GROMACS .gro file of N, CA and C in nm:
model
  525
    1MET      N    1   2.688  -1.082  -4.294
    1MET     CA    2   2.558  -1.051  -4.312
    1MET      C    3   2.448  -1.083  -4.210
    2ALA      N    4   2.461  -1.194  -4.176
    2ALA     CA    5   2.362  -1.258  -4.082
    2ALA      C    6   2.404  -1.145  -3.943
    3THR      N    7   2.521  -1.101  -3.911
    3THR     CA    8   2.542  -1.035  -3.808
    3THR      C    9   2.478  -0.880  -3.852
    4LEU      N   10   2.488  -0.819  -3.923
    4LEU     CA   11   2.421  -0.703  -3.987
    4LEU      C   12   2.281  -0.717  -3.954
    5SER      N   13   2.223  -0.828  -3.986
    5SER     CA   14   2.086  -0.857  -3.972
    5SER      C   15   2.020  -0.835  -3.842
    6GLU      N   16   2.084  -0.938  -3.770
    6GLU     CA   17   2.092  -0.938  -3.618
    6GLU      C   18   2.106  -0.828  -3.555
    7PHE      N   19   2.205  -0.742  -3.590
    7PHE     CA   20   2.207  -0.622  -3.528
    7PHE      C   21   2.090  -0.515  -3.580
    8PHE      N   22   2.045  -0.501  -3.671
    8PHE     CA   23   1.892  -0.427  -3.718
    8PHE      C   24   1.815  -0.492  -3.642
    9SER      N   25   1.799  -0.585  -3.657
    9SER     CA   26   1.671  -0.659  -3.574
    9SER      C   27   1.691  -0.612  -3.410
   10HIS      N   28   1.767  -0.617  -3.346
   10HIS     CA   29   1.755  -0.583  -3.228
   10HIS      C   30   1.781  -0.424  -3.193
   11LEU      N   31   1.835  -0.350  -3.299
   11LEU     CA   32   1.802  -0.202  -3.296
   11LEU      C   33   1.637  -0.164  -3.312
   12TYR      N   34   1.582  -0.234  -3.401
   12TYR     CA   35   1.456  -0.223  -3.417
   12TYR      C   36   1.356  -0.268  -3.291
   13THR      N   37   1.405  -0.357  -3.223
   13THR     CA   38   1.346  -0.408  -3.122
   13THR      C   39   1.360  -0.307  -3.020
   14MET      N   40   1.490  -0.247  -2.995
   14MET     CA   41   1.517  -0.147  -2.890
   14MET      C   42   1.438  -0.029  -2.916
   15THR      N   43   1.424   0.030  -3.067
   15THR     CA   44   1.337   0.139  -3.085
   15THR      C   45   1.223   0.134  -3.040
   16ILE      N   46   1.157   0.023  -3.068
   16ILE     CA   47   0.998  -0.010  -3.044
   16ILE      C   48   0.986  -0.002  -2.878
   17ILE      N   49   1.054  -0.048  -2.813
   17ILE     CA   50   1.068  -0.063  -2.654
   17ILE      C   51   1.076   0.091  -2.618
   18PHE      N   52   1.161   0.178  -2.674
   18PHE     CA   53   1.206   0.284  -2.634
   18PHE      C   54   1.073   0.417  -2.661
   19PHE      N   55   1.032   0.399  -2.783
   19PHE     CA   56   0.893   0.463  -2.827
   19PHE      C   57   0.771   0.428  -2.738
   20SER      N   58   0.766   0.273  -2.720
   20SER     CA   59   0.660   0.243  -2.630
   20SER      C   60   0.653   0.303  -2.482
   21LEU      N   61   0.794   0.302  -2.427
   21LEU     CA   62   0.802   0.370  -2.287
   21LEU      C   63   0.759   0.531  -2.305
   22LEU      N   64   0.813   0.573  -2.416
   22LEU     CA   65   0.801   0.735  -2.401
   22LEU      C   66   0.626   0.754  -2.458
   23LEU      N   67   0.572   0.661  -2.530
   23LEU     CA   68   0.447   0.682  -2.521
   23LEU      C   69   0.343   0.668  -2.404
   24LEU      N   70   0.402   0.563  -2.303
   24LEU     CA   71   0.347   0.542  -2.171
   24LEU      C   72   0.361   0.626  -2.100
   25GLU      N   73   0.502   0.715  -2.097
   25GLU     CA   74   0.537   0.808  -2.001
   25GLU      C   75   0.417   0.939  -2.012
   26THR      N   76   0.424   0.987  -2.139
   26THR     CA   77   0.350   1.072  -2.190
   26THR      C   78   0.197   1.061  -2.178
   27VAL      N   79   0.128   0.954  -2.215
   27VAL     CA   80  -0.023   0.948  -2.131
   27VAL      C   81  -0.036   0.937  -1.988
   28ILE      N   82   0.073   0.893  -1.952
   28ILE     CA   83   0.036   0.907  -1.803
   28ILE      C   84   0.032   1.029  -1.738
   29LEU      N   85   0.134   1.108  -1.776
   29LEU     CA   86   0.141   1.264  -1.784
   29LEU      C   87   0.031   1.322  -1.816
   30ILE      N   88  -0.001   1.324  -1.943
   30ILE     CA   89  -0.119   1.356  -1.973
   30ILE      C   90  -0.274   1.340  -1.884
   31ARG      N   91  -0.254   1.195  -1.837
   31ARG     CA   92  -0.367   1.158  -1.763
   31ARG      C   93  -0.378   1.221  -1.613
   32THR      N   94  -0.254   1.209  -1.602
   32THR     CA   95  -0.226   1.287  -1.420
   32THR      C   96  -0.276   1.411  -1.444
   33VAL      N   97  -0.216   1.517  -1.545
   33VAL     CA   98  -0.254   1.675  -1.551
   33VAL      C   99  -0.429   1.677  -1.593
   34THR      N  100  -0.456   1.610  -1.665
   34THR     CA  101  -0.623   1.641  -1.689
   34THR      C  102  -0.692   1.569  -1.573
   35GLY      N  103  -0.659   1.420  -1.508
   35GLY     CA  104  -0.730   1.410  -1.395
   35GLY      C  105  -0.718   1.513  -1.279
   36THR      N  106  -0.593   1.574  -1.253
   36THR     CA  107  -0.629   1.661  -1.136
   36THR      C  108  -0.690   1.776  -1.171
   37ILE      N  109  -0.710   1.830  -1.281
   37ILE     CA  110  -0.778   1.936  -1.312
   37ILE      C  111  -0.942   1.893  -1.332
   38CYS      N  112  -0.950   1.805  -1.375
   38CYS     CA  113  -1.105   1.737  -1.383
   38CYS      C  114  -1.160   1.705  -1.239
   39SER      N  115  -1.094   1.672  -1.156
   39SER     CA  116  -1.129   1.596  -1.029
   39SER      C  117  -1.079   1.682  -0.909
   40ALA      N  118  -1.047   1.809  -0.937
   40ALA     CA  119  -1.001   1.904  -0.865
   40ALA      C  120  -1.075   1.889  -0.719
   41PRO      N  121  -1.229   1.924  -0.711
   41PRO     CA  122  -1.328   1.902  -0.603
   41PRO      C  123  -1.269   1.751  -0.519
   42GLN      N  124  -1.278   1.648  -0.555
   42GLN     CA  125  -1.246   1.523  -0.507
   42GLN      C  126  -1.100   1.533  -0.449
   43ARG      N  127  -1.077   1.529  -0.349
   43ARG     CA  128  -0.912   1.507  -0.280
   43ARG      C  129  -0.880   1.369  -0.269
   44LEU      N  130  -0.771   1.352  -0.335
   44LEU     CA  131  -0.745   1.222  -0.331
   44LEU      C  132  -0.607   1.209  -0.230
   45VAL      N  133  -0.621   1.106  -0.144
   45VAL     CA  134  -0.543   1.062  -0.046
   45VAL      C  135  -0.406   1.000  -0.096
   46THR      N  136  -0.312   1.021  -0.079
   46THR     CA  137  -0.218   0.960  -0.101
   46THR      C  138  -0.157   0.831   0.026
   47THR      N  139  -0.047   0.742  -0.017
   47THR     CA  140  -0.024   0.665   0.099
   47THR      C  141   0.017   0.731   0.208
   48THR      N  142   0.102   0.803   0.206
   48THR     CA  143   0.167   0.859   0.329
   48THR      C  144   0.061   0.962   0.389
   49GLN      N  145  -0.038   1.001   0.340
   49GLN     CA  146  -0.139   1.087   0.400
   49GLN      C  147  -0.242   1.011   0.453
   50PHE      N  148  -0.295   0.894   0.419
   50PHE     CA  149  -0.318   0.764   0.446
   50PHE      C  150  -0.248   0.751   0.600
   51LEU      N  151  -0.169   0.707   0.562
   51LEU     CA  152  -0.083   0.654   0.745
   51LEU      C  153  -0.084   0.753   0.825
   52LYS      N  154  -0.069   0.877   0.799
   52LYS     CA  155  -0.048   0.999   0.847
   52LYS      C  156  -0.175   1.039   0.951
   53PHE      N  157  -0.314   0.981   0.883
   53PHE     CA  158  -0.427   1.016   0.937
   53PHE      C  159  -0.464   0.894   1.015
   54ILE      N  160  -0.411   0.770   1.013
   54ILE     CA  161  -0.420   0.646   1.090
   54ILE      C  162  -0.326   0.735   1.202
   55GLU      N  163  -0.212   0.760   1.218
   55GLU     CA  164  -0.114   0.787   1.348
   55GLU      C  165  -0.181   0.896   1.414
   56GLU      N  166  -0.247   1.010   1.334
   56GLU     CA  167  -0.352   1.088   1.422
   56GLU      C  168  -0.450   1.042   1.508
   57LYS      N  169  -0.525   0.955   1.450
   57LYS     CA  170  -0.640   0.887   1.510
   57LYS      C  171  -0.591   0.784   1.610
   58ASN      N  172  -0.460   0.721   1.611
   58ASN     CA  173  -0.453   0.618   1.669
   58ASN      C  174  -0.287   0.606   1.690
   59PRO      N  175  -0.236   0.674   1.780
   59PRO     CA  176  -0.090   0.689   1.785
   59PRO      C  177  -0.023   0.571   1.821
   60THR      N  178   0.101   0.563   1.784
   60THR     CA  179   0.177   0.430   1.784
   60THR      C  180   0.258   0.451   1.944
   61ILE      N  181   0.249   0.353   2.009
   61ILE     CA  182   0.335   0.350   2.152
   61ILE      C  183   0.395   0.229   2.141
   62SER      N  184   0.515   0.229   2.225
   62SER     CA  185   0.588   0.112   2.249
   62SER      C  186   0.496   0.038   2.337
   63TYR      N  187   0.476  -0.123   2.324
   63TYR     CA  188   0.438  -0.210   2.394
   63TYR      C  189   0.486  -0.195   2.542
   64LYS      N  190   0.608  -0.174   2.575
   64LYS     CA  191   0.638  -0.197   2.746
   64LYS      C  192   0.571  -0.051   2.756
   65LEU      N  193   0.569   0.066   2.729
   65LEU     CA  194   0.526   0.182   2.770
   65LEU      C  195   0.369   0.140   2.830
   66MET      N  196   0.305   0.101   2.712
   66MET     CA  197   0.169   0.063   2.717
   66MET      C  198   0.136  -0.049   2.849
   67ARG      N  199   0.218  -0.114   2.870
   67ARG     CA  200   0.203  -0.236   2.987
   67ARG      C  201   0.237  -0.143   3.121
   68GLN      N  202   0.317  -0.052   3.117
   68GLN     CA  203   0.339   0.043   3.214
   68GLN      C  204   0.214   0.128   3.227
   69GLN      N  205   0.172   0.195   3.169
   69GLN     CA  206   0.067   0.245   3.165
   69GLN      C  207  -0.051   0.177   3.215
   70ALA      N  208  -0.069   0.069   3.191
   70ALA     CA  209  -0.218  -0.012   3.209
   70ALA      C  210  -0.164  -0.084   3.345
   71THR      N  211  -0.048  -0.084   3.400
   71THR     CA  212  -0.048  -0.120   3.567
   71THR      C  213  -0.053  -0.025   3.615
   72SER      N  214  -0.050   0.118   3.590
   72SER     CA  215  -0.035   0.251   3.669
   72SER      C  216  -0.185   0.295   3.705
   73THR      N  217  -0.268   0.262   3.626
   73THR     CA  218  -0.387   0.297   3.631
   73THR      C  219  -0.493   0.259   3.747
   74SER      N  220  -0.586   0.294   3.726
   74SER     CA  221  -0.720   0.250   3.823
   74SER      C  222  -0.751   0.067   3.837
   75ASP      N  223  -0.765   0.027   3.931
   75ASP     CA  224  -0.817  -0.096   3.961
   75ASP      C  225  -0.908  -0.177   3.865
   76HIS      N  226  -1.013  -0.073   3.812
   76HIS     CA  227  -1.106  -0.101   3.717
   76HIS      C  228  -1.051  -0.107   3.610
   77HIS      N  229  -0.942  -0.054   3.552
   77HIS     CA  230  -0.889  -0.025   3.419
   77HIS      C  231  -0.779  -0.153   3.413
   78HIS      N  232  -0.731  -0.150   3.537
   78HIS     CA  233  -0.614  -0.283   3.546
   78HIS      C  234  -0.687  -0.404   3.525
   79HIS      N  235  -0.769  -0.414   3.563
   79HIS     CA  236  -0.847  -0.538   3.548
   79HIS      C  237  -0.882  -0.573   3.401
   80GLU      N  238  -0.895  -0.473   3.311
   80GLU     CA  239  -0.913  -0.484   3.197
   80GLU      C  240  -0.779  -0.544   3.087
   81PHE      N  241  -0.662  -0.499   3.162
   81PHE     CA  242  -0.537  -0.562   3.093
   81PHE      C  243  -0.469  -0.659   3.192
   82ASN      N  244  -0.562  -0.733   3.277
   82ASN     CA  245  -0.497  -0.856   3.359
   82ASN      C  246  -0.378  -0.920   3.310
   83ASN      N  247  -0.443  -0.979   3.170
   83ASN     CA  248  -0.350  -1.054   3.111
   83ASN      C  249  -0.271  -0.973   2.996
   84ILE      N  250  -0.219  -0.873   3.011
   84ILE     CA  251  -0.149  -0.801   2.915
   84ILE      C  252  -0.029  -0.867   2.872
   85ASP      N  253   0.033  -0.958   2.937
   85ASP     CA  254   0.179  -1.021   2.913
   85ASP      C  255   0.140  -1.131   2.826
   86ASN      N  256   0.001  -1.173   2.798
   86ASN     CA  257  -0.030  -1.295   2.710
   86ASN      C  258  -0.107  -1.244   2.584
   87ILE      N  259  -0.099  -1.084   2.571
   87ILE     CA  260  -0.185  -1.060   2.437
   87ILE      C  261  -0.078  -1.080   2.323
   88GLU      N  262  -0.151  -1.109   2.209
   88GLU     CA  263  -0.100  -1.128   2.088
   88GLU      C  264  -0.138  -1.058   1.962
   89CYS      N  265  -0.088  -1.008   1.883
   89CYS     CA  266  -0.140  -0.939   1.764
   89CYS      C  267  -0.235  -1.037   1.692
   90ALA      N  268  -0.337  -0.968   1.660
   90ALA     CA  269  -0.476  -1.071   1.573
   90ALA      C  270  -0.430  -1.085   1.428
   91VAL      N  271  -0.335  -1.008   1.417
   91VAL     CA  272  -0.335  -1.017   1.251
   91VAL      C  273  -0.215  -1.102   1.220
   92CYS      N  274  -0.089  -1.107   1.282
   92CYS     CA  275   0.018  -1.177   1.264
   92CYS      C  276   0.000  -1.303   1.343
   93LEU      N  277  -0.056  -1.311   1.462
   93LEU     CA  278  -0.068  -1.400   1.592
   93LEU      C  279   0.070  -1.440   1.652
   94SER      N  280   0.159  -1.318   1.669
   94SER     CA  281   0.291  -1.322   1.746
   94SER      C  282   0.282  -1.222   1.866
   95ASP      N  283   0.346  -1.290   1.982
   95ASP     CA  284   0.352  -1.226   2.073
   95ASP      C  285   0.389  -1.087   2.074
   96PHE      N  286   0.339  -1.005   2.161
   96PHE     CA  287   0.420  -0.865   2.170
   96PHE      C  288   0.544  -0.859   2.238
   97GLU      N  289   0.628  -0.777   2.188
   97GLU     CA  290   0.770  -0.800   2.268
   97GLU      C  291   0.774  -0.634   2.313
   98ASP      N  292   0.822  -0.603   2.442
   98ASP     CA  293   0.881  -0.469   2.492
   98ASP      C  294   0.923  -0.381   2.383
   99SER      N  295   0.968  -0.419   2.304
   99SER     CA  296   1.065  -0.346   2.214
   99SER      C  297   0.951  -0.300   2.072
  100GLU      N  298   0.864  -0.342   2.068
  100GLU     CA  299   0.787  -0.342   1.956
  100GLU      C  300   0.676  -0.220   1.963
  101GLN      N  301   0.663  -0.151   1.872
  101GLN     CA  302   0.541  -0.053   1.838
  101GLN      C  303   0.417  -0.109   1.846
  102VAL      N  304   0.320  -0.061   1.887
  102VAL     CA  305   0.206  -0.121   1.878
  102VAL      C  306   0.098  -0.007   1.881
  103ARG      N  307  -0.002  -0.016   1.812
  103ARG     CA  308  -0.130   0.079   1.789
  103ARG      C  309  -0.270   0.039   1.886
  104SER      N  310  -0.303   0.065   1.966
  104SER     CA  311  -0.450   0.074   2.020
  104SER      C  312  -0.564   0.121   1.965
  105LEU      N  313  -0.637   0.076   1.888
  105LEU     CA  314  -0.792   0.163   1.848
  105LEU      C  315  -0.873   0.198   1.964
  106LYS      N  316  -0.972   0.252   1.898
  106LYS     CA  317  -1.085   0.303   2.015
  106LYS      C  318  -1.135   0.186   2.085
  107CYS      N  319  -1.158   0.098   2.008
  107CYS     CA  320  -1.231  -0.036   2.030
  107CYS      C  321  -1.158  -0.112   2.152
  108LYS      N  322  -1.037  -0.062   2.166
  108LYS     CA  323  -0.940  -0.124   2.255
  108LYS      C  324  -0.896  -0.252   2.212
  109HIS      N  325  -0.893  -0.238   2.097
  109HIS     CA  326  -0.808  -0.398   2.029
  109HIS      C  327  -0.659  -0.353   1.994
  110THR      N  328  -0.549  -0.422   2.040
  110THR     CA  329  -0.402  -0.388   2.007
  110THR      C  330  -0.355  -0.459   1.892
  111PHE      N  331  -0.259  -0.408   1.835
  111PHE     CA  332  -0.189  -0.467   1.713
  111PHE      C  333  -0.070  -0.432   1.666
  112HIS      N  334   0.048  -0.493   1.649
  112HIS     CA  335   0.177  -0.420   1.595
  112HIS      C  336   0.139  -0.335   1.479
  113LYS      N  337   0.176  -0.206   1.497
  113LYS     CA  338   0.203  -0.117   1.432
  113LYS      C  339   0.183  -0.131   1.285
  114ASP      N  340   0.290  -0.206   1.237
  114ASP     CA  341   0.320  -0.237   1.094
  114ASP      C  342   0.157  -0.334   1.026
  115CYS      N  343   0.148  -0.415   1.108
  115CYS     CA  344   0.067  -0.533   1.084
  115CYS      C  345  -0.066  -0.460   1.066
  116LEU      N  346  -0.102  -0.372   1.164
  116LEU     CA  347  -0.224  -0.304   1.189
  116LEU      C  348  -0.228  -0.184   1.035
  117ASP      N  349  -0.139  -0.130   1.023
  117ASP     CA  350  -0.107  -0.041   0.906
  117ASP      C  351  -0.132  -0.114   0.807
  118THR      N  352  -0.063  -0.205   0.742
  118THR     CA  353  -0.100  -0.294   0.636
  118THR      C  354  -0.233  -0.327   0.601
  119TRP      N  355  -0.279  -0.395   0.717
  119TRP     CA  356  -0.451  -0.438   0.708
  119TRP      C  357  -0.538  -0.304   0.692
  120LEU      N  358  -0.502  -0.195   0.732
  120LEU     CA  359  -0.582  -0.094   0.710
  120LEU      C  360  -0.572  -0.028   0.554
  121GLN      N  361  -0.463  -0.057   0.502
  121GLN     CA  362  -0.449   0.027   0.374
  121GLN      C  363  -0.523  -0.100   0.255
  122GLN      N  364  -0.527  -0.245   0.293
  122GLN     CA  365  -0.575  -0.363   0.235
  122GLN      C  366  -0.710  -0.369   0.236
  123TYR      N  367  -0.767  -0.335   0.345
  123TYR     CA  368  -0.923  -0.360   0.369
  123TYR      C  369  -0.994  -0.213   0.356
  124LEU      N  370  -1.095  -0.204   0.436
  124LEU     CA  371  -1.183  -0.082   0.461
  124LEU      C  372  -1.155  -0.018   0.586
  125ALA      N  373  -1.053  -0.003   0.631
  125ALA     CA  374  -1.007   0.050   0.760
  125ALA      C  375  -1.073   0.040   0.879
  126THR      N  376  -1.101  -0.081   0.867
  126THR     CA  377  -1.161  -0.140   1.010
  126THR      C  378  -1.092  -0.216   1.114
  127CYS      N  379  -1.139  -0.202   1.221
  127CYS     CA  380  -1.071  -0.304   1.339
  127CYS      C  381  -1.076  -0.455   1.268
  128PRO      N  382  -0.948  -0.540   1.241
  128PRO     CA  383  -0.948  -0.669   1.207
  128PRO      C  384  -1.056  -0.770   1.309
  129LEU      N  385  -1.029  -0.721   1.434
  129LEU     CA  386  -1.114  -0.808   1.517
  129LEU      C  387  -1.270  -0.806   1.534
  130CYS      N  388  -1.305  -0.654   1.539
  130CYS     CA  389  -1.462  -0.620   1.553
  130CYS      C  390  -1.482  -0.538   1.469
  131ARG      N  391  -1.438  -0.487   1.353
  131ARG     CA  392  -1.472  -0.403   1.236
  131ARG      C  393  -1.519  -0.289   1.240
  132THR      N  394  -1.472  -0.213   1.374
  132THR     CA  395  -1.508  -0.101   1.378
  132THR      C  396  -1.420  -0.009   1.315
  133LYS      N  397  -1.482   0.082   1.253
  133LYS     CA  398  -1.457   0.206   1.173
  133LYS      C  399  -1.324   0.266   1.249
  134VAL      N  400  -1.212   0.268   1.168
  134VAL     CA  401  -1.075   0.347   1.237
  134VAL      C  402  -1.078   0.482   1.176
  135LEU      N  403  -1.116   0.521   1.063
  135LEU     CA  404  -1.101   0.642   0.985
  135LEU      C  405  -1.238   0.655   0.919
  136PRO      N  406  -1.268   0.773   0.862
  136PRO     CA  407  -1.389   0.806   0.816
  136PRO      C  408  -1.403   0.760   0.690
  137ASP      N  409  -1.507   0.734   0.623
  137ASP     CA  410  -1.537   0.664   0.509
  137ASP      C  411  -1.522   0.728   0.370
  138GLU      N  412  -1.502   0.869   0.381
  138GLU     CA  413  -1.455   0.959   0.292
  138GLU      C  414  -1.316   0.931   0.256
  139ILE      N  415  -1.233   0.948   0.365
  139ILE     CA  416  -1.091   0.944   0.365
  139ILE      C  417  -1.046   0.820   0.298
  140VAL      N  418  -1.098   0.687   0.355
  140VAL     CA  419  -1.072   0.528   0.290
  140VAL      C  420  -1.140   0.532   0.159
  141ALA      N  421  -1.221   0.587   0.122
  141ALA     CA  422  -1.280   0.603  -0.039
  141ALA      C  423  -1.152   0.632  -0.128
  142ASN      N  424  -1.151   0.758  -0.063
  142ASN     CA  425  -1.027   0.856  -0.156
  142ASN      C  426  -0.931   0.776  -0.184
  143PHE      N  427  -0.856   0.712  -0.061
  143PHE     CA  428  -0.743   0.639  -0.061
  143PHE      C  429  -0.726   0.553  -0.180
  144HIS      N  430  -0.878   0.457  -0.182
  144HIS     CA  431  -0.876   0.343  -0.235
  144HIS      C  432  -0.907   0.369  -0.370
  145HIS      N  433  -0.970   0.481  -0.404
  145HIS     CA  434  -1.000   0.523  -0.566
  145HIS      C  435  -0.815   0.587  -0.625
  146GLN      N  436  -0.781   0.641  -0.527
  146GLN     CA  437  -0.628   0.671  -0.598
  146GLN      C  438  -0.535   0.544  -0.622
  147LEU      N  439  -0.535   0.452  -0.537
  147LEU     CA  440  -0.510   0.315  -0.563
  147LEU      C  441  -0.527   0.277  -0.675
  148GLN      N  442  -0.643   0.254  -0.694
  148GLN     CA  443  -0.720   0.208  -0.836
  148GLN      C  444  -0.683   0.278  -0.966
  149ASN      N  445  -0.648   0.412  -0.917
  149ASN     CA  446  -0.600   0.481  -1.045
  149ASN      C  447  -0.484   0.458  -1.088
  150ASN      N  448  -0.366   0.444  -0.976
  150ASN     CA  449  -0.238   0.415  -1.006
  150ASN      C  450  -0.230   0.296  -1.092
  151ASN      N  451  -0.318   0.167  -1.030
  151ASN     CA  452  -0.304   0.058  -1.059
  151ASN      C  453  -0.367   0.020  -1.243
  152ASN      N  454  -0.455   0.101  -1.267
  152ASN     CA  455  -0.542   0.118  -1.377
  152ASN      C  456  -0.433   0.160  -1.475
  153GLN      N  457  -0.354   0.285  -1.457
  153GLN     CA  458  -0.247   0.339  -1.560
  153GLN      C  459  -0.146   0.242  -1.576
  154VAL      N  460  -0.119   0.155  -1.459
  154VAL     CA  461  -0.010   0.057  -1.497
  154VAL      C  462  -0.021  -0.053  -1.588
  155PHE      N  463  -0.134  -0.108  -1.554
  155PHE     CA  464  -0.214  -0.218  -1.617
  155PHE      C  465  -0.237  -0.193  -1.763
  156ARG      N  466  -0.298  -0.100  -1.803
  156ARG     CA  467  -0.346  -0.082  -1.917
  156ARG      C  468  -0.268  -0.109  -2.022
  157PHE      N  469  -0.143  -0.054  -1.992
  157PHE     CA  470  -0.005  -0.073  -2.101
  157PHE      C  471   0.074  -0.189  -2.104
  158LEU      N  472   0.065  -0.260  -2.008
  158LEU     CA  473   0.120  -0.416  -2.011
  158LEU      C  474   0.116  -0.506  -2.133
  159PRO      N  475  -0.003  -0.512  -2.209
  159PRO     CA  476  -0.013  -0.617  -2.318
  159PRO      C  477   0.083  -0.538  -2.433
  160PHE      N  478   0.093  -0.435  -2.440
  160PHE     CA  479   0.223  -0.369  -2.532
  160PHE      C  480   0.357  -0.451  -2.546
  161PHE      N  481   0.365  -0.464  -2.426
  161PHE     CA  482   0.499  -0.537  -2.382
  161PHE      C  483   0.516  -0.686  -2.407
  162SER      N  484   0.521  -0.735  -2.523
  162SER     CA  485   0.517  -0.885  -2.513
  162SER      C  486   0.618  -0.940  -2.477
  163ALA      N  487   0.653  -1.105  -2.484
  163ALA     CA  488   0.812  -1.151  -2.443
  163ALA      C  489   0.860  -1.100  -2.549
  164ASP      N  490   0.818  -1.107  -2.691
  164ASP     CA  491   0.929  -1.097  -2.781
  164ASP      C  492   0.982  -0.953  -2.795
  165LEU      N  493   0.902  -0.869  -2.745
  165LEU     CA  494   0.985  -0.716  -2.739
  165LEU      C  495   1.092  -0.719  -2.648
  166ILE      N  496   1.050  -0.789  -2.534
  166ILE     CA  497   1.139  -0.759  -2.403
  166ILE      C  498   1.298  -0.854  -2.403
  167THR      N  499   1.236  -0.982  -2.471
  167THR     CA  500   1.367  -1.070  -2.504
  167THR      C  501   1.446  -1.026  -2.617
  168GLY      N  502   1.382  -0.938  -2.701
  168GLY     CA  503   1.466  -0.889  -2.864
  168GLY      C  504   1.395  -0.994  -2.947
  169GLY      N  505   1.288  -1.064  -2.917
  169GLY     CA  506   1.253  -1.169  -3.051
  169GLY      C  507   1.313  -1.284  -3.046
  170GLY      N  508   1.399  -1.322  -2.959
  170GLY     CA  509   1.456  -1.434  -2.973
  170GLY      C  510   1.431  -1.562  -2.975
  171GLY      N  511   1.306  -1.600  -2.906
  171GLY     CA  512   1.214  -1.703  -2.873
  171GLY      C  513   1.127  -1.725  -2.997
  172ALA      N  514   1.063  -1.631  -3.058
  172ALA     CA  515   0.974  -1.672  -3.146
  172ALA      C  516   1.031  -1.672  -3.300
  173ARG      N  517   1.169  -1.656  -3.339
  173ARG     CA  518   1.197  -1.631  -3.471
  173ARG      C  519   1.308  -1.757  -3.501
  174ARG      N  520   1.315  -1.836  -3.586
  174ARG     CA  521   1.456  -1.931  -3.647
  174ARG      C  522   1.465  -1.885  -3.752
  175HIS      N  523   1.633  -1.877  -3.763
  175HIS     CA  524   1.713  -1.840  -3.885
  175HIS      C  525   1.725  -1.959  -3.948
   0.00000   0.00000   0.00000
């Protein structure tokens, strides 16, 4: 009899979880469809599009090639890169290696590609050193708006999934 009771208890828990997830997916689908219809004039920027904008404005280059270009330019320009072997990424504080991909911004600051891309996604798309804008404000605002919408949809439903539902109610009940 206890086994049958335990079986129905687990069945009930699994049913609640199933329908909660179904409800969550339905609400997200409805919000996505109505959100795109209501906010059609404002173009949201996905992470992929955001990274593509960064690449278009500030192309990636290998550090070795950048050093070669710096040494083959005029004396004035060469003076700018006089200590190019001593340059380090200001985000991770690691020295550049010849095999690494770097990104130089219009303000002449250079960073590891991945370090800078992560920085630009987390902050307001400015240079980590001098805070010069890397992308237009509209693109950055749309990207952060899209991220905020995605986060709100997930976190809105987290309270429905208590530890008792996920663990099958084993911790709260005593027989």
